[in-house]
Short mmCIF file of C-alpha atoms and ligand atoms in Angstrom, two decimals:
data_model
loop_
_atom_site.label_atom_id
_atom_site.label_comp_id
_atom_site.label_asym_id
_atom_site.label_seq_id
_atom_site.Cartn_x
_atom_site.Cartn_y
_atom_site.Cartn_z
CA UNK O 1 64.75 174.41 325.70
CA UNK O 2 61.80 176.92 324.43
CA UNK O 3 62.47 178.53 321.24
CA UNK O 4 61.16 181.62 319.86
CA UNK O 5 61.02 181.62 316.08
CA UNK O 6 60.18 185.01 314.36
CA UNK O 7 58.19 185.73 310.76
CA UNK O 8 55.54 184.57 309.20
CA UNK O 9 56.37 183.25 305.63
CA UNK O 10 56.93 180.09 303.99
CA UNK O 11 60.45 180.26 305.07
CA UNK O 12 59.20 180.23 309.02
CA UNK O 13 56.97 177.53 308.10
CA UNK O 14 60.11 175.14 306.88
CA UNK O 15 62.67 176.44 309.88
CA UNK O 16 59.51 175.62 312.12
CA UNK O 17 58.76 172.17 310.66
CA UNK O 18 62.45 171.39 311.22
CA UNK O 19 63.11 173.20 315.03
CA UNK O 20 59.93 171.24 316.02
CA UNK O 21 61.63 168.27 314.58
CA UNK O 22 65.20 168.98 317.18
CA UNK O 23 66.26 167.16 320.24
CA UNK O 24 65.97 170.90 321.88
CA UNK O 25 62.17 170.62 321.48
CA UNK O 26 61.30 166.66 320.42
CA UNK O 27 62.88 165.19 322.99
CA UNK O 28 63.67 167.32 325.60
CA UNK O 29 60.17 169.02 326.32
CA UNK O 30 61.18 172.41 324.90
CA UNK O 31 58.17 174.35 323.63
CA UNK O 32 58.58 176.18 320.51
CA UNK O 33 56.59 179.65 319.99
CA UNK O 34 56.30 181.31 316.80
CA UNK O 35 55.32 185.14 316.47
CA UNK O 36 53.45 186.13 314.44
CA UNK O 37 53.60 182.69 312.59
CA UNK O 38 50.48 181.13 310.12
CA UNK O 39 48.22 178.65 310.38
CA UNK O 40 51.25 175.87 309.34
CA UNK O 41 53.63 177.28 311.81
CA UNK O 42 50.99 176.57 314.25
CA UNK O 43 51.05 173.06 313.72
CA UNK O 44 54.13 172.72 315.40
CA UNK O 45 54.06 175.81 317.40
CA UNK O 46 52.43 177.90 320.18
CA UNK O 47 51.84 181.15 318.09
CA UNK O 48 51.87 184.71 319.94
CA UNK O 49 51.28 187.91 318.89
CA UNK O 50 54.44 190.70 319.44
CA UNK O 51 55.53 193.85 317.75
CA UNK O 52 59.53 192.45 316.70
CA UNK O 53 60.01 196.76 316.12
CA UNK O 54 59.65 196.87 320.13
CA UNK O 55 62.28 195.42 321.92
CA UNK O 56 61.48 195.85 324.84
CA UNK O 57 57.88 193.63 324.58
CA UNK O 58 60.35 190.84 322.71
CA UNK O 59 62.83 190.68 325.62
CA UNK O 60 59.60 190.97 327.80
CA UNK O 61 58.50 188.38 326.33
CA UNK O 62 61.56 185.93 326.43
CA UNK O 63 61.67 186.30 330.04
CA UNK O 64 57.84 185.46 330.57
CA UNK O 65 58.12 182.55 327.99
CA UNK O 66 61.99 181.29 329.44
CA UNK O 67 62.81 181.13 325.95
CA UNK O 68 66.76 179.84 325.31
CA UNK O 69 67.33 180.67 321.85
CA UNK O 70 65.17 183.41 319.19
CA UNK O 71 65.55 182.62 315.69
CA UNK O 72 65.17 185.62 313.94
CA UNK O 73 63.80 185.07 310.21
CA UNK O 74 63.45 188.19 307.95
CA UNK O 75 65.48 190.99 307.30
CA UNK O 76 64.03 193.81 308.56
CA UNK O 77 64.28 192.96 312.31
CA UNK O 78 67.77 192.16 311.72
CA UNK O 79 68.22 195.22 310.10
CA UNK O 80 66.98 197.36 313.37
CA UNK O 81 69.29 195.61 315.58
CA UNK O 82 66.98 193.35 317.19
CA UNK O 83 69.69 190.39 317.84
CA UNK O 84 71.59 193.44 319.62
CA UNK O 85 69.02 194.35 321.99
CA UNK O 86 68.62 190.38 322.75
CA UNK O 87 71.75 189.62 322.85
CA UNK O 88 72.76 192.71 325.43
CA UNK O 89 70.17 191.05 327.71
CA UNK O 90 72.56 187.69 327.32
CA UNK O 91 69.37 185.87 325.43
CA UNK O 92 70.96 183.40 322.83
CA UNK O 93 69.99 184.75 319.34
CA UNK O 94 70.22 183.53 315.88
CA UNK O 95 71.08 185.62 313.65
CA UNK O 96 73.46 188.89 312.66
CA UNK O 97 73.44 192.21 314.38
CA UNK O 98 72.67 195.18 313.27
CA UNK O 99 76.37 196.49 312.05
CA UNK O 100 76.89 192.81 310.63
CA UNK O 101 73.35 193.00 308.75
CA UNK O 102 74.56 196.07 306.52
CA UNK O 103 76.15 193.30 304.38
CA UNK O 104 72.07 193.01 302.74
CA UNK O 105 71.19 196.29 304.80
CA UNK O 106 73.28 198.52 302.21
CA UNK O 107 74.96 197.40 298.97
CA UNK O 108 77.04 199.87 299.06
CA UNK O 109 78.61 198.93 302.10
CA UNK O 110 79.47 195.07 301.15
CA UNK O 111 80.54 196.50 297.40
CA UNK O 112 83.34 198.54 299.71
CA UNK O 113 83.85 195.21 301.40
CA UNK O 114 84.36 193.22 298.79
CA UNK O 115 86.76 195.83 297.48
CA UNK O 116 89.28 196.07 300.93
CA UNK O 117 88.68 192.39 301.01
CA UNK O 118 89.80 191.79 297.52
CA UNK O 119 86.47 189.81 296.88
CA UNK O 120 85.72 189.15 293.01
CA UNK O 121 82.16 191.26 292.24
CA UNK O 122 80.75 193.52 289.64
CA UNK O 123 82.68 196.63 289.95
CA UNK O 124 80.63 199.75 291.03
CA UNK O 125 80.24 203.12 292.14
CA UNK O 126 78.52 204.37 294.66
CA UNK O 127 76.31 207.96 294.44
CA UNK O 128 74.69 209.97 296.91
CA UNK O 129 72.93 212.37 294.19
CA UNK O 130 70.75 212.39 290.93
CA UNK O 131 73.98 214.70 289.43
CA UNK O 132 76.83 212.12 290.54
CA UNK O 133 74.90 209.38 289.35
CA UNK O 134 74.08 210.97 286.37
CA UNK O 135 77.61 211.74 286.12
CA UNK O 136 78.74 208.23 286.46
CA UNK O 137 76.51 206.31 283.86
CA UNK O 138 79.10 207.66 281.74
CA UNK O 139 81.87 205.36 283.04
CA UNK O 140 79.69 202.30 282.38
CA UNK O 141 78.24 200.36 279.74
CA UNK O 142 74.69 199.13 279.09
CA UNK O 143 72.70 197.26 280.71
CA UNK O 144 73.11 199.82 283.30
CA UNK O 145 72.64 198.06 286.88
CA UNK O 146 71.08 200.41 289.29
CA UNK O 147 70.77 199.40 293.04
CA UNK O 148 68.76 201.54 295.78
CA UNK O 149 71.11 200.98 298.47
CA UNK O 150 68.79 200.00 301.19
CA UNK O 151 66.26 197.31 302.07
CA UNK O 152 64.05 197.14 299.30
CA UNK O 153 61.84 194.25 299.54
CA UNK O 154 63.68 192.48 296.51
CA UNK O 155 62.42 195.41 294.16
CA UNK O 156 65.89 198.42 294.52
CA UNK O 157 67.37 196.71 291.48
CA UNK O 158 66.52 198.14 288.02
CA UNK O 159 68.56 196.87 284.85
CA UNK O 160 68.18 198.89 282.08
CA UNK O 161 68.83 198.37 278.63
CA UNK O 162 69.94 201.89 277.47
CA UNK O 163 70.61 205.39 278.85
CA UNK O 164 67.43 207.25 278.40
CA UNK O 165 65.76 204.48 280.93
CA UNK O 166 68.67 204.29 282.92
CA UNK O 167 68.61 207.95 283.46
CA UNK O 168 64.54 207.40 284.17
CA UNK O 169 65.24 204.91 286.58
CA UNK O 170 67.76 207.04 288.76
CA UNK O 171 65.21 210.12 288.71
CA UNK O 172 62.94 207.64 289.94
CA UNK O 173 64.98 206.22 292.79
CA UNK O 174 66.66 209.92 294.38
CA UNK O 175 62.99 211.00 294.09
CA UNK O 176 62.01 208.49 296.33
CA UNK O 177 60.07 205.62 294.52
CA UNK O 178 62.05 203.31 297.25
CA UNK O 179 61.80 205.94 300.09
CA UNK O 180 64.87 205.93 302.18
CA UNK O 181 66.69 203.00 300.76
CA UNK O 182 67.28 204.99 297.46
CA UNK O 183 69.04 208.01 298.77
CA UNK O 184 71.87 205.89 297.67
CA UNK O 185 72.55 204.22 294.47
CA UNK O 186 74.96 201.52 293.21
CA UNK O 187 76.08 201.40 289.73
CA UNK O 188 77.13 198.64 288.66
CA UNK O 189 78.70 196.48 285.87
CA UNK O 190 76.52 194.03 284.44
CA UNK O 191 77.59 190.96 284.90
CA UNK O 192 77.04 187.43 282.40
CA UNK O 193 76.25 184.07 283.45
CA UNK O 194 74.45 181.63 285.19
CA UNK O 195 72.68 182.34 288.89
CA UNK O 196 73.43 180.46 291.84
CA UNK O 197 73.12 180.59 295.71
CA UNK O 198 74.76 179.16 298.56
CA UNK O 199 74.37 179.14 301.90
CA UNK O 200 76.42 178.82 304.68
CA UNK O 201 75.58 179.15 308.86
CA UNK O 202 78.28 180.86 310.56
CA UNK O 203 78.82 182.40 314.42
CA UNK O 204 81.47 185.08 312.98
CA UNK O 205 84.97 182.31 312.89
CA UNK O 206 83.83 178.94 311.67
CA UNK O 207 81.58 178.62 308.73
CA UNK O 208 79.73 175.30 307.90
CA UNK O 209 78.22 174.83 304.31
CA UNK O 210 74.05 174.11 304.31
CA UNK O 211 73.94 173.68 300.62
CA UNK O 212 72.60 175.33 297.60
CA UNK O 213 70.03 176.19 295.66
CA UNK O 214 68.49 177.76 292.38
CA UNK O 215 65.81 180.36 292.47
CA UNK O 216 62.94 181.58 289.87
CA UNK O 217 62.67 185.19 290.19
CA UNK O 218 60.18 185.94 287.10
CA UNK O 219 56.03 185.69 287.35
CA UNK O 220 55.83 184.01 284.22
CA UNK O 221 56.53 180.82 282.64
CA UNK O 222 59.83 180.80 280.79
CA UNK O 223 61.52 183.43 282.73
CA UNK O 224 58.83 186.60 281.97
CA UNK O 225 56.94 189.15 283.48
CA UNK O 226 57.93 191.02 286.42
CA UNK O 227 60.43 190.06 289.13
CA UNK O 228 58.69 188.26 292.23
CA UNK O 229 60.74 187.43 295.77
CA UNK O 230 60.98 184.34 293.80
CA UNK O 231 58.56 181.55 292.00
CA UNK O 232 60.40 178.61 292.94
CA UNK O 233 63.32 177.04 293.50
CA UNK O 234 65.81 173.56 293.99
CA UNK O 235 68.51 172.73 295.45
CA UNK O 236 71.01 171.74 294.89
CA UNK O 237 72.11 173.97 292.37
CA UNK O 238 74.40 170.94 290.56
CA UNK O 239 76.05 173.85 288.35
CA UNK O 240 77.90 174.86 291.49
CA UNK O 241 80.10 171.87 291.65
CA UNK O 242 82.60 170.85 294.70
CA UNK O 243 85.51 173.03 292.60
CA UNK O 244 82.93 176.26 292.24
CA UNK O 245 81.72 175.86 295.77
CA UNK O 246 85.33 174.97 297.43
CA UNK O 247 86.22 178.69 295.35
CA UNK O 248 83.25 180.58 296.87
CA UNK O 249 84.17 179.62 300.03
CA UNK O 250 87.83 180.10 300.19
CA UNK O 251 87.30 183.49 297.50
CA UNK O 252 84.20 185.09 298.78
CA UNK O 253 82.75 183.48 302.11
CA UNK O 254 86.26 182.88 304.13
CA UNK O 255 87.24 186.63 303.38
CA UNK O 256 84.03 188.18 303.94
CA UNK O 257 83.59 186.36 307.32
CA UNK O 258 87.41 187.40 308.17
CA UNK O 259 87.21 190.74 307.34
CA UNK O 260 83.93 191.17 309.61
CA UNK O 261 85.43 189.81 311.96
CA UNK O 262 88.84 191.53 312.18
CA UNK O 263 86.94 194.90 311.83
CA UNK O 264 84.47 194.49 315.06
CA UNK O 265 81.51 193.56 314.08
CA UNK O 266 81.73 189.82 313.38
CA UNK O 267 79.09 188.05 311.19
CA UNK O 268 76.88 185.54 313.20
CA UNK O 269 74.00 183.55 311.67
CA UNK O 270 73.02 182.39 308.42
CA UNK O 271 75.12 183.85 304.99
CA UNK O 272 72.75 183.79 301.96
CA UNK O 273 75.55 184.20 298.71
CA UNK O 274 73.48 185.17 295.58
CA UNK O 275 76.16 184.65 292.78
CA UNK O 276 76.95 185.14 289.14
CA UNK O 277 78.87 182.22 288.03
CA UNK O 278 81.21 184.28 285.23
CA UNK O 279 83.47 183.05 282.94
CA UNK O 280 86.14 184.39 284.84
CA UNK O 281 84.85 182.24 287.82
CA UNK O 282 81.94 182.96 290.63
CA UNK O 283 81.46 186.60 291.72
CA UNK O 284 79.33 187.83 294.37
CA UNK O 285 75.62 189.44 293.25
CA UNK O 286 74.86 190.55 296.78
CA UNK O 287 74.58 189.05 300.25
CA UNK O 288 71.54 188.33 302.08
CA UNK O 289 71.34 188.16 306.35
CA UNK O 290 68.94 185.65 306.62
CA UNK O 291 67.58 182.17 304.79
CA UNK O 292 66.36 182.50 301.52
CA UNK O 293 62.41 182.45 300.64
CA UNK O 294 61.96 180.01 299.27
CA UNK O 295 65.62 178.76 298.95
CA UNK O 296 64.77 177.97 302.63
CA UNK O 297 61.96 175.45 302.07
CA UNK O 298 64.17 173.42 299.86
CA UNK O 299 67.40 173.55 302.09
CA UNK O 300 65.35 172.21 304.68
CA UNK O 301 64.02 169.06 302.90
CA UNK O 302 67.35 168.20 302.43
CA UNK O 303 69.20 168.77 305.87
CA UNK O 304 69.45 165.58 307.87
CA UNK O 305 70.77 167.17 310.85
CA UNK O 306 69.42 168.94 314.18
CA UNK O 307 68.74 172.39 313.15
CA UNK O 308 68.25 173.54 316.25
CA UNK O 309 71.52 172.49 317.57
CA UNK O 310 73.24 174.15 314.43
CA UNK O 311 71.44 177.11 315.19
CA UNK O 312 72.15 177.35 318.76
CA UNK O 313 75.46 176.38 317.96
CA UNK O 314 76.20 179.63 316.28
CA UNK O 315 74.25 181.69 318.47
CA UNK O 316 76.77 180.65 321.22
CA UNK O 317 80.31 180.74 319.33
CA UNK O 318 80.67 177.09 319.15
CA UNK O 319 79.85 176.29 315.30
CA UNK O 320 83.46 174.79 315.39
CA UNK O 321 82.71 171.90 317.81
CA UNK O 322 79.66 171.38 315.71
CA UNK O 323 80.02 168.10 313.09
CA UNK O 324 79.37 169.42 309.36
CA UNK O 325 75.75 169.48 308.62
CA UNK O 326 74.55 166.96 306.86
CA UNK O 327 72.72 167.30 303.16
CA UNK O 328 70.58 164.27 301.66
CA UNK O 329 72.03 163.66 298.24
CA UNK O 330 68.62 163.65 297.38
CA UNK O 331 67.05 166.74 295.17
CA UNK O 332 64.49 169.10 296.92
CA UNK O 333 62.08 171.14 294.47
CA UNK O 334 59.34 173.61 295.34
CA UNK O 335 56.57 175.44 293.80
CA UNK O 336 55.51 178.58 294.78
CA UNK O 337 51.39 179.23 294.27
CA UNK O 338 50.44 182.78 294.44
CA UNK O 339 47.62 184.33 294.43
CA UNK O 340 46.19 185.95 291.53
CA UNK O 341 47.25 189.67 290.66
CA UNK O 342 50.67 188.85 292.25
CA UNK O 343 53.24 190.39 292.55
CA UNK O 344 51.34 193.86 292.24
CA UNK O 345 47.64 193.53 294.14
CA UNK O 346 47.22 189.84 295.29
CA UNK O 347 43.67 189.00 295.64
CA UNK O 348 43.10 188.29 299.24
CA UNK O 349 40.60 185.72 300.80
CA UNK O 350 40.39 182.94 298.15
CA UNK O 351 39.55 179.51 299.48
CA UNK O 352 42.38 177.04 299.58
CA UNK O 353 41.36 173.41 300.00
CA UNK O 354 42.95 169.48 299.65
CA UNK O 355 46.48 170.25 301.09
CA UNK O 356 46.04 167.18 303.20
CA UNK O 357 45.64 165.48 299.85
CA UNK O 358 48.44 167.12 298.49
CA UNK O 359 50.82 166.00 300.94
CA UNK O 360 49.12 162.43 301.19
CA UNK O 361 51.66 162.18 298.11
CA UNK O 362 54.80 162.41 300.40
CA UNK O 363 54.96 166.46 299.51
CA UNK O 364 55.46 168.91 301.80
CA UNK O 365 53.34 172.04 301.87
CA UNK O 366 54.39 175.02 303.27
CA UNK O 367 51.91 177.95 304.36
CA UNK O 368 53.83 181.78 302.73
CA UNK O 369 50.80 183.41 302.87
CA UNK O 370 47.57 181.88 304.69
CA UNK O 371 45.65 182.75 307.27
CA UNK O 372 41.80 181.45 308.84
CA UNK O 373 38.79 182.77 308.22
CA UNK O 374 36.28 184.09 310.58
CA UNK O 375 34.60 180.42 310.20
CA UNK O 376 38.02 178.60 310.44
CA UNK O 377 38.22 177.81 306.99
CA UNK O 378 42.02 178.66 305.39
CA UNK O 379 42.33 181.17 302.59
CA UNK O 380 44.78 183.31 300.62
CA UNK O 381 46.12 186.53 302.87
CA UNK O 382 49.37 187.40 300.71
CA UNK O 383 51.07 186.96 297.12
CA UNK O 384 53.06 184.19 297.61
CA UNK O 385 50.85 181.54 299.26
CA UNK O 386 52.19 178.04 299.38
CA UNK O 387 55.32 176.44 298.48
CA UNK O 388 54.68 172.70 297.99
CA UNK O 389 58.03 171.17 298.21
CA UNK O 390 59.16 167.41 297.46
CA UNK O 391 62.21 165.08 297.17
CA UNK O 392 63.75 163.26 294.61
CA UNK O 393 66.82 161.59 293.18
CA UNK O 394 66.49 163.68 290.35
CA UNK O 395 65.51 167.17 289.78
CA UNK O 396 62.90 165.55 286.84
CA UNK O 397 61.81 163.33 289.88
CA UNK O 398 60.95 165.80 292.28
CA UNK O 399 59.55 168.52 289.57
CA UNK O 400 57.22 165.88 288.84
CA UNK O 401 56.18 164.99 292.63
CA UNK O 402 56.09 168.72 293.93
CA UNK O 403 53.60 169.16 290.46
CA UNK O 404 51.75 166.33 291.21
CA UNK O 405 50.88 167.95 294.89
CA UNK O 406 50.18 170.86 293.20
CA UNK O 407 47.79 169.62 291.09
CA UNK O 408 45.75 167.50 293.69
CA UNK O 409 45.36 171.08 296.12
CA UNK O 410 42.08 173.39 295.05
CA UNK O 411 43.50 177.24 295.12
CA UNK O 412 41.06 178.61 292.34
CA UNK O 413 42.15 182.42 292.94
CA UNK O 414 45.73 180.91 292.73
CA UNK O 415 48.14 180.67 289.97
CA UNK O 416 51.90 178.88 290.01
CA UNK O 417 54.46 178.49 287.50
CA UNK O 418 54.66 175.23 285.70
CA UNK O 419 58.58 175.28 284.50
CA UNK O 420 60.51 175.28 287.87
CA UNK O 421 63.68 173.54 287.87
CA UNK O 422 63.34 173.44 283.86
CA UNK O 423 67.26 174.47 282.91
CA UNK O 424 68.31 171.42 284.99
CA UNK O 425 65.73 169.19 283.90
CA UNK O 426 67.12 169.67 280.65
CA UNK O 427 70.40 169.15 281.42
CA UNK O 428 69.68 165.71 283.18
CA UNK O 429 67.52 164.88 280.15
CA UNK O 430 70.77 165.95 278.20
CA UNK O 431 73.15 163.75 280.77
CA UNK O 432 70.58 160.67 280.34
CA UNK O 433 70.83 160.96 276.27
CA UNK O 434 74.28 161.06 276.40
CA UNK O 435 74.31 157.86 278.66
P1 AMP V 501 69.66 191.55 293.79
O1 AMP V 501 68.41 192.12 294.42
O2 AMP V 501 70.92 192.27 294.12
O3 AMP V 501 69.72 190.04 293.97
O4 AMP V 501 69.45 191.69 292.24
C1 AMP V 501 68.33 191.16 291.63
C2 AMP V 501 68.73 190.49 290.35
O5 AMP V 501 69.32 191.45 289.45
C3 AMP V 501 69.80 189.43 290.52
O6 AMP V 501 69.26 188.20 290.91
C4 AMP V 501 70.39 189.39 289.14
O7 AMP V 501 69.57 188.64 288.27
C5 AMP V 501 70.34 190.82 288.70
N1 AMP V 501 71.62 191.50 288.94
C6 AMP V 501 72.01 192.14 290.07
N2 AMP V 501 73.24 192.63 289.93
C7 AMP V 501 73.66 192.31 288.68
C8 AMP V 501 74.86 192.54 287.93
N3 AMP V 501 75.87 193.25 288.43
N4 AMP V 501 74.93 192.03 286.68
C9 AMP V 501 73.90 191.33 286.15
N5 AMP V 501 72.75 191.09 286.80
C10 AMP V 501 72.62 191.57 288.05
N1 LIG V 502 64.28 184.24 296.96
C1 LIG V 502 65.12 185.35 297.11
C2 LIG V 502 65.28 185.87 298.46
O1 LIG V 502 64.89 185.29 299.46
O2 LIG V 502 65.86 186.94 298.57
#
């Protein structure tokens, strides 16, 4: 079967690394296509070049290519209905549709979700002006939690300490600093506690657990500096044990995929749960329609099934028929290497050399942002520009091995963090003291 995989990140590069690796494509001559892809995705892939905002060129393009299944990979394509328009001309598509997307397309319509569905999260209001949002600070407490309602590129959220920059923020956001997405904002009540994510494939009646994972949001070592679309990450995420994750599911997942479902506009692909693991149990943060970058790269170490089956699977209603998926116990860690000046200006064009090297180690490394020169050579062409990714039967073990690769790869207009995974390092350190 030919696939058609769409993006271009570090999280294309990992679903591409494992599709190439299915019986769809391995073994059965299928030819997988990436658009627009990088210079890793093309490793495995016949890259193309396609305009995902026209439709009409993708389906074009499915027919010309006899593609059997698109995997769709970021947001905003999912967003603008694409796995509609594919799916209306009976092409087999991962991923939601455009009514199911909402549920990361606009907060405020998964906060009212949650809230017929009796789903525990924050609680909220929504406001459609400056003056009713204004108006509503009143009824909560600081930190304020302020949410453009709309696809923001990981930057609508604002958390602010007292009023006066609360009430800065929301001037900010209805006049316009996040264009459209901010002619709505969520208020919200904070929330306490510790971060997790899980992950779950779904084709709108069964849902099928992929594992979790722990995220780095922060520039700087220690948690500092300004928010990124993340710095690194592991999974799993051992604080969400089999009680925590048996509760999201059965709380927040089951409920969520239900309600979807019984309303008409059922919820097919890949679930993305960011949570807040309270002391009155896990709430839901906010949903996201597609894998997580670069929660993605580290699922993907770890899955020891066919993803392309799974995927297909759901694209065609039959995730039920489908044996669970199965996750190495092992521990996946990555590091995400940027490029200078990230997250505002990354510097563009700085030579990247040794990931051969790097990998020689048994790390993986996964292009984010990379492209070729005009003499071939491969250099920087976003912020976040590798995530070099390794296994281990400890989270120490595989901080250590995914450092090691980074070490041995020569990105001098490049910077990384050097702390990822470091709250459950400690706590195995902690564990291993103990005995
Ligand atoms: P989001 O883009 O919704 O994931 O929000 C970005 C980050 O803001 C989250 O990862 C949390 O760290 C934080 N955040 C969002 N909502 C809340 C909340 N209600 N209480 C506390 N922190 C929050
Ligand atoms: N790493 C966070 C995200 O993909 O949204």
């Amino acid at each position: 079967m030919n696939i058609l995989l769409l993006g271009s990140g570090g999280r294309e590069h990992a679903l591409a690394w494992k599709l190439a690796q299915s019986r769809l494509i391995a073994s059965e001559g299928g030819v997988l296509y990436a658009a627009p892809g990088n210079p890793g995705i093309a490793q495995y892939a016949t890259l193309l070049s396609l305009d995902v905002t026209d439709h009409a060129a993708v389906i074009a393009l499915c027919a010309e290519k006899g593609i059997g299944l698109v995997v769709i990979g970021p947001e905003a394509p999912l967003v603008d209905g694409l796995a509609d328009s594919l799916r209306g001309e009976g092409i087999p598509v991962f991923g939601p549709s455009k009514a199911a997307a909402q549920l990361e397309g606009s907060k405020g319509f998964t906060k009212d979700l949650c809230e017929r569905a009796g789903i525990p999260t924050a609680g909220y209001v929504r406001t459609k002006s400056l003056a009713e949002a204004l108006e509503a600070l009143g009824r909560f407490k600081p930190p304020y939690v302020l949410k453009a309602d709309g696809l923001a590129a990981g930057k609508g959220v604002v958390i602010a300490e007292d009023l006066a920059t609360a009430e800065e923020a929301l001037a900010d956001m209805f006049g316009g600093a996040f264009g459209e997405a901010g002619a709505e904002v969520v208020i919200e009540e904070f929330l306490t506690g510790e971060e997790a994510s899980f992950f779950v494939l779904t084709d709108g009646a069964s849902i099928m657990s992929i594992g979790s994972a722990q995220d780095h949001k922060r520039v700087g070592d220690g948690d500092t500096g300004p928010n990124t679309g993340g710095m690194g990450a592991y999974s799993p995420a051992p604080v969400l044990n089999a009680a925590l994750r048996g509760e999201v599911i059965s709380r927040i997942i089951a409920p969520t995929v239900k309600t979807m479902a019984d309303e008409g506009t059922p919820y097919s692909g890949v679930l993305y749960a960011g949570l807040m693991l309270t002391p009155e149990g896990p709430k839901l943060i906010e949903y996201n329609c597609r894998f997580g970058d670069p929660e993605c790269q580290v699922l993907m170490l770890r899955l020891d099934s066919d993803l392309g089956e799974l995927l297909l699977a759901c694209a065609e209603n039959r995730l039920g028929t489908m044996e669970p998926a199965k996750l190495s116990p092992r521990k996946a860690l990555t590091v995400v290497m940027a490029a200078n000046g990230y997250p505002a200006e990354p510097e563009k064009g700085g030579a990247i050399r040794n990931i051969e090297a790097a990998e020689a180690g048994g790390a993986k490394v996964f292009h984010a942002g990379t492209t070729l020169d005009a003499e071939g050579n491969l250099v920087a062409n976003g912020g976040r520009v590798l995530n070099v990714t390794a296994l281990g039967d400890t989270v120490s073990e595989a901080q250590s091995a995914a450092y090691r690769a980074v070490t041995a790869i020569d990105f001098p207009t490049g910077f990384y963090r050097h702390d990822i995974g470091y709250r459950e390092v400690a706590r195995e350190a902690a564990r291993e003291r103990l005995g």
